[in-house]
Coordinates of C-alpha atoms and ligand atoms in Angstrom, one line a residue:
X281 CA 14.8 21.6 9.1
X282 CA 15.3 18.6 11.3
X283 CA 14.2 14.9 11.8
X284 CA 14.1 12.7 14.5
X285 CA 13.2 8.7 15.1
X286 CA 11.0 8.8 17.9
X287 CA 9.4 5.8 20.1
X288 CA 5.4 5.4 19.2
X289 CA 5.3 4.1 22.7
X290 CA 7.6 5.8 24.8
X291 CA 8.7 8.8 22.9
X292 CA 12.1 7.9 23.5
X293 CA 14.6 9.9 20.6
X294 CA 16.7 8.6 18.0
X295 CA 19.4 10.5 14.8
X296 CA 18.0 10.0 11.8
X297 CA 21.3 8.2 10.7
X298 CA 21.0 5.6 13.4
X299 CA 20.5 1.7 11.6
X300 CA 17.5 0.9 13.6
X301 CA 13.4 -0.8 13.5
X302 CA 12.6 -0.4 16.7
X303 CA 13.0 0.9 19.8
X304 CA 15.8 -0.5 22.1
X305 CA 14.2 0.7 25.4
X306 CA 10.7 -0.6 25.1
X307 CA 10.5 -3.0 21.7
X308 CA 7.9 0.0 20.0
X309 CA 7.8 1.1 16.2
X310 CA 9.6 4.0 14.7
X311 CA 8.2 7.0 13.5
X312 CA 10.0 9.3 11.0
X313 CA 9.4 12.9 12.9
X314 CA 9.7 16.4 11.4
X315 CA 10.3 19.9 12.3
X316 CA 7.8 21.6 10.4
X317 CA 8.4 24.5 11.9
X318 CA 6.1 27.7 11.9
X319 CA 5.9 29.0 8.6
X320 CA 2.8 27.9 7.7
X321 CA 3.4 29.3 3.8
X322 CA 5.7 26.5 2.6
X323 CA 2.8 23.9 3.3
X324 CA 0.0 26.3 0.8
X325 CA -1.7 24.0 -1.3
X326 CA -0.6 26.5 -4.3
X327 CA 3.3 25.6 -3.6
X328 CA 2.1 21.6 -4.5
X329 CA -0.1 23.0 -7.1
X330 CA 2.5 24.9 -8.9
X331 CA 4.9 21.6 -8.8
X332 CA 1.9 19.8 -10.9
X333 CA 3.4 18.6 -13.8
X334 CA 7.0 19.8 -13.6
X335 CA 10.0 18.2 -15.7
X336 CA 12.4 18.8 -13.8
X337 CA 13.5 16.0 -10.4
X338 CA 13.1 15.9 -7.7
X339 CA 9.2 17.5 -8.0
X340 CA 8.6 15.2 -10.8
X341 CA 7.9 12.8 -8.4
X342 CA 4.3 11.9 -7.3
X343 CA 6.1 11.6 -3.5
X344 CA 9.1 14.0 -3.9
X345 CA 6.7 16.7 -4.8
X346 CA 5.5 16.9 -1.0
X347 CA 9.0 16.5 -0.1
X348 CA 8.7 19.3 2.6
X349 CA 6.6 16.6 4.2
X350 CA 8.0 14.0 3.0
X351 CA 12.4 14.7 3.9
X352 CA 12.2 17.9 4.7
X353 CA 15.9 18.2 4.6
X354 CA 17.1 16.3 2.6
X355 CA 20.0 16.9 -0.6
X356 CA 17.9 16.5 -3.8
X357 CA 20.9 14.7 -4.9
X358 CA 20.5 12.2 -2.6
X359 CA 16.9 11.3 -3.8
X360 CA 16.9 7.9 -5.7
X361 CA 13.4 8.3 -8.1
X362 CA 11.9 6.0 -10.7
X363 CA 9.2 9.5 -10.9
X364 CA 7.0 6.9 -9.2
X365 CA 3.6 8.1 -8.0
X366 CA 1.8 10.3 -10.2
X367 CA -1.2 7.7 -10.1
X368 CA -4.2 8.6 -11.5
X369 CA -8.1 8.9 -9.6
X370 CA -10.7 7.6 -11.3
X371 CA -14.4 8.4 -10.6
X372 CA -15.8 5.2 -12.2
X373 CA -19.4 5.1 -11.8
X374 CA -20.0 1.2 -13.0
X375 CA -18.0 0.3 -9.6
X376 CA -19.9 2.6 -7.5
X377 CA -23.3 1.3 -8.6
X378 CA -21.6 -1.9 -7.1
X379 CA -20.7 -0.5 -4.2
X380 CA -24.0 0.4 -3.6
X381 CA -22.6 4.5 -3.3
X382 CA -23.8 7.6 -5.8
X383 CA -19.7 8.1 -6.6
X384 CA -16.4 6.6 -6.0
X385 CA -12.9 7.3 -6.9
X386 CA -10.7 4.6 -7.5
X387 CA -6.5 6.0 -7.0
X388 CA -5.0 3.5 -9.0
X389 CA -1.8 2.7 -7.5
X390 CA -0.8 -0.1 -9.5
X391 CA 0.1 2.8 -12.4
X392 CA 3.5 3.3 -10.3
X393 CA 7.0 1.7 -12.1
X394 CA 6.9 -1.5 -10.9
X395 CA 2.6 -1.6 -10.4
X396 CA 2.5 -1.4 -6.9
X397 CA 2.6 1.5 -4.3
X398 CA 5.0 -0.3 -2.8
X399 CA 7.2 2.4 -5.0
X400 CA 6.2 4.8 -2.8
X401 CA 7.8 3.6 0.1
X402 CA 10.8 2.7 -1.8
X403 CA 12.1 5.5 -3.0
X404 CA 12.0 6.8 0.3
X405 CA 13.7 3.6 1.4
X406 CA 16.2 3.4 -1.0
X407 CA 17.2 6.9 -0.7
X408 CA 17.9 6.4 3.1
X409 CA 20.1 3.5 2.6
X410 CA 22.2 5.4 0.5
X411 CA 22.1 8.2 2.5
X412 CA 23.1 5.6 5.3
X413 CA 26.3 4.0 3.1
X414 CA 24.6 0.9 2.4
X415 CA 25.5 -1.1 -0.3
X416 CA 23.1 -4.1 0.7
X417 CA 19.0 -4.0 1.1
X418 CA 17.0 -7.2 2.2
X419 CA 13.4 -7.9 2.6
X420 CA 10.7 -10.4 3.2
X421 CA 8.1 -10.1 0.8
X422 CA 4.6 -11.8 -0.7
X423 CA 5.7 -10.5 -3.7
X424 CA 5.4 -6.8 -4.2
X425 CA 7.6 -5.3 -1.9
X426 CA 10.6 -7.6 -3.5
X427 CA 9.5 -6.3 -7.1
X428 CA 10.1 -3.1 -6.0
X429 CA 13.0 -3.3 -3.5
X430 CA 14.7 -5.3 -7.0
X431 CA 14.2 -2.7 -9.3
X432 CA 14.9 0.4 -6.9
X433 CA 18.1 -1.4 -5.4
X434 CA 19.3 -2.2 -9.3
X435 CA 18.5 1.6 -10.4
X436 CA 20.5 2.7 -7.1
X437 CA 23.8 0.0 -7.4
X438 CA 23.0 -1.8 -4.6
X439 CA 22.2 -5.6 -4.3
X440 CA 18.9 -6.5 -3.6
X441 CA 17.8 -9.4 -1.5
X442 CA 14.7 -11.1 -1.0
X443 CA 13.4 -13.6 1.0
X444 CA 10.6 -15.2 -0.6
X445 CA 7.9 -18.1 0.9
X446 CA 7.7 -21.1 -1.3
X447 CA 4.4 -20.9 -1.9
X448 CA 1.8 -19.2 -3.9
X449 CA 4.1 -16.1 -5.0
X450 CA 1.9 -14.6 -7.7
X451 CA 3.9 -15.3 -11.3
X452 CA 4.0 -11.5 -12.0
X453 CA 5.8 -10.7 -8.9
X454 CA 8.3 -13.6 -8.9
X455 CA 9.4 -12.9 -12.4
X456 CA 10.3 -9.1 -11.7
X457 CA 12.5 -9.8 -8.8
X458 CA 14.9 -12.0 -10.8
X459 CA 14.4 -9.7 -13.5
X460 CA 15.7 -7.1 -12.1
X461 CA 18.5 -9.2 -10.6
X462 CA 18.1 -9.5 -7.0
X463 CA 19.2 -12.1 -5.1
X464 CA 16.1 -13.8 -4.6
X465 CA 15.8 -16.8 -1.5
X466 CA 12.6 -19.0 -1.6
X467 CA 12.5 -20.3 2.1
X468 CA 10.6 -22.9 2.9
X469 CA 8.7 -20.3 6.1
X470 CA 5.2 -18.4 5.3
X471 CA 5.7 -14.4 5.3
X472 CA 5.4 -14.0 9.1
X473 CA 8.3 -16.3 9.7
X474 CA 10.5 -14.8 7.0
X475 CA 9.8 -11.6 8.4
X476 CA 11.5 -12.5 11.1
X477 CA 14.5 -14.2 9.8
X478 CA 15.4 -11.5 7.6
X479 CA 15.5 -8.8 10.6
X480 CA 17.7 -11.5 12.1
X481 CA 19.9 -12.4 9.4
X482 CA 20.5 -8.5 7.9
X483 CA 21.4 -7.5 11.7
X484 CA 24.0 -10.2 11.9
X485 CA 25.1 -9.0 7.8
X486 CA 24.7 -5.7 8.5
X487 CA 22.2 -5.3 5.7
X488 CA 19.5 -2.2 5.7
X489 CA 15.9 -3.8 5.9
X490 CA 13.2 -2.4 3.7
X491 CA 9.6 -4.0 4.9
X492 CA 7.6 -1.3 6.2
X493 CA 8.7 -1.8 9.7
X494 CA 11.4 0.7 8.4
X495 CA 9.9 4.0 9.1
X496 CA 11.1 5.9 6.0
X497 CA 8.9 3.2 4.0
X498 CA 5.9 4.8 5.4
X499 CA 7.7 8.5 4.6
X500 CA 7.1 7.8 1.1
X501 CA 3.7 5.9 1.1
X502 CA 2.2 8.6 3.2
X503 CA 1.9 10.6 0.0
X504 CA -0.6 8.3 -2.0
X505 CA -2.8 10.3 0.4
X506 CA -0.9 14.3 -0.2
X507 CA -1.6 13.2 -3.7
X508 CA -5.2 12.0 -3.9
X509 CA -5.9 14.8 -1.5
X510 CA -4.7 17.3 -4.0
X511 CA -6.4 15.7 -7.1
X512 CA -9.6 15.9 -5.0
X513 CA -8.4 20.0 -4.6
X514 CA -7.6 19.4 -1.1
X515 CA -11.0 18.2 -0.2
X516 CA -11.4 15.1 2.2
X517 CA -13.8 12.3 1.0
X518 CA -16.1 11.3 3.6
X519 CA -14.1 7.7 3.4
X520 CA -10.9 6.1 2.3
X521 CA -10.9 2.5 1.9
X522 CA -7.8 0.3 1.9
X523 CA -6.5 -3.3 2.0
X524 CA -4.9 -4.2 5.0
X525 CA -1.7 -6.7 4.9
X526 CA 0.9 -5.7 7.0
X527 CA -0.5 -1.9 7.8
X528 CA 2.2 -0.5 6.4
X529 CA 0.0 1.8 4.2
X530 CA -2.9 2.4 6.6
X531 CA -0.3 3.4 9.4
X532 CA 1.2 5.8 6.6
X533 CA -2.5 7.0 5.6
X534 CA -3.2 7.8 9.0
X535 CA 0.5 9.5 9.4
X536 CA 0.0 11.6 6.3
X537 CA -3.7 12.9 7.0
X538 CA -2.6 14.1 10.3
X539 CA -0.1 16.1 9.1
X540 CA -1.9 17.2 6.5
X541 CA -4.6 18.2 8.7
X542 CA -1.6 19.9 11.3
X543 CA -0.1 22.1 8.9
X544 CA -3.9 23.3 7.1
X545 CA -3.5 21.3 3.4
X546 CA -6.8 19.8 4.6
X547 CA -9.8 21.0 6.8
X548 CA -11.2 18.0 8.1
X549 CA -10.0 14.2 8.5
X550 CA -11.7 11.7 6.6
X551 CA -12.4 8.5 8.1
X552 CA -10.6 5.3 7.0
X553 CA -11.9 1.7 6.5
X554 CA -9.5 -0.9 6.8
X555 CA -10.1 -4.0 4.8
X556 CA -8.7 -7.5 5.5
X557 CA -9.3 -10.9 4.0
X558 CA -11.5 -13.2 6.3
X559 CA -8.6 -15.8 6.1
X560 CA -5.7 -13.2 7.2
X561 CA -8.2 -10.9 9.4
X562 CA -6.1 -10.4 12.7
X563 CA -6.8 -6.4 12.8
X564 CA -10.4 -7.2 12.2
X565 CA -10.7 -9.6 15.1
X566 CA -8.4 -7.5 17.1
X567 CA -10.7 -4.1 16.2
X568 CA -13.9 -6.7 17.4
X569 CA -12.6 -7.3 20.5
X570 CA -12.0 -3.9 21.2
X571 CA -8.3 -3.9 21.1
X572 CA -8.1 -6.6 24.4
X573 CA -5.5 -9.0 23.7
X574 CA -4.1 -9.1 20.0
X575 CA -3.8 -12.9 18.4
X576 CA -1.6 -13.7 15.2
X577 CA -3.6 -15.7 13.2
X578 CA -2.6 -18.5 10.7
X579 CA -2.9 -16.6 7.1
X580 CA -4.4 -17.5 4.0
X581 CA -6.3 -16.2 1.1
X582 CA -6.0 -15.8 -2.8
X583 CA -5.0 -12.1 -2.0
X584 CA -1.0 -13.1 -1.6
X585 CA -0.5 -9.1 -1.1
X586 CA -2.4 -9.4 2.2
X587 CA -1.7 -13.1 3.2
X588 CA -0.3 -12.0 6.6
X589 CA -0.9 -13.2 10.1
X590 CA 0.9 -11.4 12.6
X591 CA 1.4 -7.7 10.7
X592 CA 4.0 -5.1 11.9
X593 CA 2.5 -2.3 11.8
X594 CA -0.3 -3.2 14.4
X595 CA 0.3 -0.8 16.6
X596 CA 0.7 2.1 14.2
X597 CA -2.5 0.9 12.6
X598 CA -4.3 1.0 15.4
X599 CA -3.7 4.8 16.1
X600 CA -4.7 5.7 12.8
X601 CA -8.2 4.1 13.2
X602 CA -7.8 6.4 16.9
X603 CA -7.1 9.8 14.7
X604 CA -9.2 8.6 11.8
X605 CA -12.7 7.0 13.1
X606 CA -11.3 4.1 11.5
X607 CA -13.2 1.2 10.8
X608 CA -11.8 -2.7 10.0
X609 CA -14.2 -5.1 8.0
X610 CA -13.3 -8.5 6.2
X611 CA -14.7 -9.8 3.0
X612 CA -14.5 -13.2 1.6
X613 CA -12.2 -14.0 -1.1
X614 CA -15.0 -15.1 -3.3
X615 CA -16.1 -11.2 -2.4
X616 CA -12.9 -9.9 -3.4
X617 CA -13.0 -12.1 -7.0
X618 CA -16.2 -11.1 -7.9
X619 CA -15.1 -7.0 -6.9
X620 CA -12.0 -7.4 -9.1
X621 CA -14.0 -8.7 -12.2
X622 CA -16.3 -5.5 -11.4
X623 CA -13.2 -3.3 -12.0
X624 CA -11.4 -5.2 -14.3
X625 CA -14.0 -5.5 -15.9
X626 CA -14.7 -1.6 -16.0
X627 CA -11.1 -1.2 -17.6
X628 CA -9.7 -0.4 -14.9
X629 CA -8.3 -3.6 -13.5
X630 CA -6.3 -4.6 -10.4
X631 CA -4.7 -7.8 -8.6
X632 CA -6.7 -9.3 -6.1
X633 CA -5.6 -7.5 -3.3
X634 CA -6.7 -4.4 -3.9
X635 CA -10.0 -5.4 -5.0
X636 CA -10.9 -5.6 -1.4
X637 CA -10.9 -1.7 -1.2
X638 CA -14.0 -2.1 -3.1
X639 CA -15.5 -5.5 -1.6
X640 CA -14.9 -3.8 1.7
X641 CA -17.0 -0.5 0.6
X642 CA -19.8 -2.7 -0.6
X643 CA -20.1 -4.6 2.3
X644 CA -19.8 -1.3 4.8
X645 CA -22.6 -0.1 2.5
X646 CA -24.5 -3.0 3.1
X647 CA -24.3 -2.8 7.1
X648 CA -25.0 0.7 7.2
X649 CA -21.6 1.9 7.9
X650 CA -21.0 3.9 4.8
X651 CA -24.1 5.8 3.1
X652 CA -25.0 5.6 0.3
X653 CA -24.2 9.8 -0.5
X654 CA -20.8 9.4 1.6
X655 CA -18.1 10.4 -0.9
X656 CA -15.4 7.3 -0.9
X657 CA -12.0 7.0 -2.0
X658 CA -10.6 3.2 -2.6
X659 CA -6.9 3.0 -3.1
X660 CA -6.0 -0.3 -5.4
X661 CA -3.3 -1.3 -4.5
X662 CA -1.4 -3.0 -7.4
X663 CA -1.4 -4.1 -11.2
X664 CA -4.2 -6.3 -12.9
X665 CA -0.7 -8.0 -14.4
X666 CA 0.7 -8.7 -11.1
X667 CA -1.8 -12.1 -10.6
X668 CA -2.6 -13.5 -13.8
X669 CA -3.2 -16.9 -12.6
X670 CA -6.3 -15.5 -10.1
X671 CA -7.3 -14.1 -12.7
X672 CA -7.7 -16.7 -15.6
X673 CA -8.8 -19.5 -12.6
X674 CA -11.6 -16.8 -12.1
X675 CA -13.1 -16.8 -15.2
X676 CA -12.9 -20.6 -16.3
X677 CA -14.1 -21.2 -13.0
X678 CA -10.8 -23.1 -11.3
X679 CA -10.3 -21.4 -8.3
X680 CA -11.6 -23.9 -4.9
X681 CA -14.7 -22.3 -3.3
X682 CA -15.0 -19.8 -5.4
X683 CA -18.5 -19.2 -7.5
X684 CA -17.5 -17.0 -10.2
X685 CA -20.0 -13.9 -10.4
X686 CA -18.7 -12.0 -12.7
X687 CA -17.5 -14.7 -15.9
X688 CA -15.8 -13.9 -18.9
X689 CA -15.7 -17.2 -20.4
X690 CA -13.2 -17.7 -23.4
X691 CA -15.3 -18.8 -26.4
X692 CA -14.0 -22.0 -28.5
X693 CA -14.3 -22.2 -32.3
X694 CA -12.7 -24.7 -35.0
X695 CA -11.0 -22.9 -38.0
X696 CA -14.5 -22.1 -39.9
X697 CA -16.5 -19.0 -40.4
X698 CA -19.9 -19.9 -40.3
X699 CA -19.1 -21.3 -36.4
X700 CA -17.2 -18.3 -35.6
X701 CA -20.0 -16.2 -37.0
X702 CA -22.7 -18.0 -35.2
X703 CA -20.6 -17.9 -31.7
X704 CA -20.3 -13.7 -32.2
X705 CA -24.3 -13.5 -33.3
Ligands
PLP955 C1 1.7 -4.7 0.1 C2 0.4 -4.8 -0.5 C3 -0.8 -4.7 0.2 C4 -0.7 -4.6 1.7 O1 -0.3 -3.4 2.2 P1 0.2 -3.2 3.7 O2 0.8 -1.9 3.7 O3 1.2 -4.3 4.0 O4 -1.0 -3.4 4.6 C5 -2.0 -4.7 -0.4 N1 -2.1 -4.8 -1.7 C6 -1.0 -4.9 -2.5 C7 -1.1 -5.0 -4.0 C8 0.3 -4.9 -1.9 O5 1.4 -5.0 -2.7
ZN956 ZN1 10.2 2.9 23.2

């Protein structure tokens, strides 16, 4: 059972063990290939089934149970696991009637170790760099992606380093980085420009990159989708609707469907809306313009996750709206606010990012794009903890051009009963 890196552009080949991001004839993105060879048995949906719930590691995992799809070769021992995944699918019918559908399931990835699916993509990550020798892991991150590279870095003996913007790093997100001891760098750059520097700085260190522009990233997020699949009993949804940042996890969606599709887990492909902010929408205008000529744009929006200008994955992304029908719309962050008090307020709750997954659905509802008896899937993202300060501004009404829908005011009372009785009547 072998793997490959392979060009997206120009197919050219790479070993698995080579240190590499991108392709050094022509500039493209990685993709993590597999030999999945012919025997069609070891992909039945009864060998995941019967992994459901085991004890015992590797298949404890909520991405190691697909490893066939996921490394097929690897040495279990090599695997570096928190057990992340395992999220759970909610059919919520309060966020539907939002929505404006009949039903929708909410896969609530902020359940994973560190409340983001950015676990996903780590363990994958952090496996490979061990596999590779490395005893150093950087990224650039708006938050999430550090919080998990921290933790999975510290559970594996490595040191974790993070290049963080200055500004408007949610508090959740800061605070697990240095928790979990990484070496965290607040530069004085927004995401797209620390991007940058920390591809240039780790090549010059010799330091293994974890952003999603490292393919076996997207190994480990593609199963967000193997595993909503299977909760649905291998039935597609009509739609599956994500936030759109850096296309890491659309270009793995897209990735993991195919394959899905290719070795007969699923029957049919369902089509995925990509969701952007309107103030960090470069796909979206891109997607408009029918894919002409692609313009960074200057990010910003109170969805830090997705606060990205100029994202990676672009060209990934954009074949997975080819093999998926894929749509791109933007919502507003006022629209994304009043979306996250519908699910927070449902008892679900997310961080603002992922609440577009939802403000996306409604507003494809709204022009038509989604029916109302389409059966949708929205993935949130991460953890209703990860952003308390959007949160709380939210509901007392302190957050700049935002109109609160969806208020849960905090009542006031001095030390008496007869006040605190007449406020609860
Ligand atoms: C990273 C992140 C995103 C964006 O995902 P991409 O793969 O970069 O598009 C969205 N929401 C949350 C909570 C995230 O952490
Ligand atoms: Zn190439």
């Amino acid at each position: 059972m072998s793997s490959i890196l392979q060009c997206i552009e120009c197919a050219k080949q790479y070993p698995i063990n080579r240190v590499i991001y991108s392709c050094e004839a022509c500039g493209g993105l990685l993709d993590v290939k597999h030999d999945f060879g012919s025997e069609a048995s070891r992909f039945a949906r009864e060998v995941f089934d019967e992994r459901l719930g085991s004890l015992a590691a590797p298949y404890n995992s909520g991405v190691w149970r697909f490893k066939e799809l996921v490394y097929p070769g690897i040495d279990k021992a090599a695997i570096v696991s928190r057990m992340e995944g395992n999220t759970n699918l909610y059919d919520v019918p309060r966020v539907a009637t939002f929505a404006g559908v009949e039903s929708m399931y909410l896969k609530h990835e902020g359940e994973n170790p560190t409340g983001s699916f950015k676990d996903r993509g780590m363990t994958t990550g952090v496996t490979q760099a061990k596999l590779l020798g490395m005893e150093r892991v950087a990224c650039a991150s708006t938050g999430n992606t550090s919080a998990s590279m921290a933790s999975y870095a510290a559970y594996a003996g490595m040191q974790g380093i993070v290049f963080l913007q200055n500004q408007q790093i949610a508090m959740g997100k800061l605070a697990q980085g240095i928790a979990y001891g990484a070496t965290c760098v607040q530069i004085n750059a927004d995401f797209d420009r620390n991007m940058e520097l920390v591809r240039e700085v780790s090549d010059r260190l010799g330091i293994y990159v974890l952003n999603s522009i490292n393919p076996f990233r997207l190994e480990g997020q593609k199963s967000i989708m193997f595993e909503a699949l299977q909760q649905l009993r291998w039935q597609a949804p009509d739609w599956i609707v994500v936030p759109g940042g850096n296309l890491g996890n659309s270009s793995a969606f897209g990735k993991g469907l195919l394959e899905m599709y290719e070795v007969g887990l699923i029957d049919r492909m369902p089509r995925l809306a990509i969701i952007q902010a309107e103030g960090a929408n470069p796909l979206y205008r891109h997607f408009r313009a029918g894919f002409k000529s692609f313009e960074p744009v200057n990010a910003q929006t109170i969805a830090t996750a997705i606060k990205i200008g100029n994202p990676v994955n672009l060209q990934k992304a954009i074949r997975t709206l080819e093999w998926t029908s894929g749509v791109v719309e933007q919502v507003s962050d006022e629209q994304i606010m009043d979306a996250k008090a519908v699910i927070d307020g449902a008892g679900i709750g997310c961080e603002p990012a992922s609440a577009c997954s939802v403000a996306g659905a409604k507003k494809l509802v709204q022009n038509g794009t989604i029916k109302r008896g389409d059966s949708v899937l929205a993935v949130l993202t991460g953890n209703v903890l990860k952003d308390p300060e959007a949160t709380i501004g939210y509901h007392a009404n302190q957050l700049a051009g935002i109109t609160p829908g969806y208020r849960n005011r905090i009542l006031q009372a001095d030390d008496n009963i007869a006040e605190i009785i007449r406020l609860l009547e």
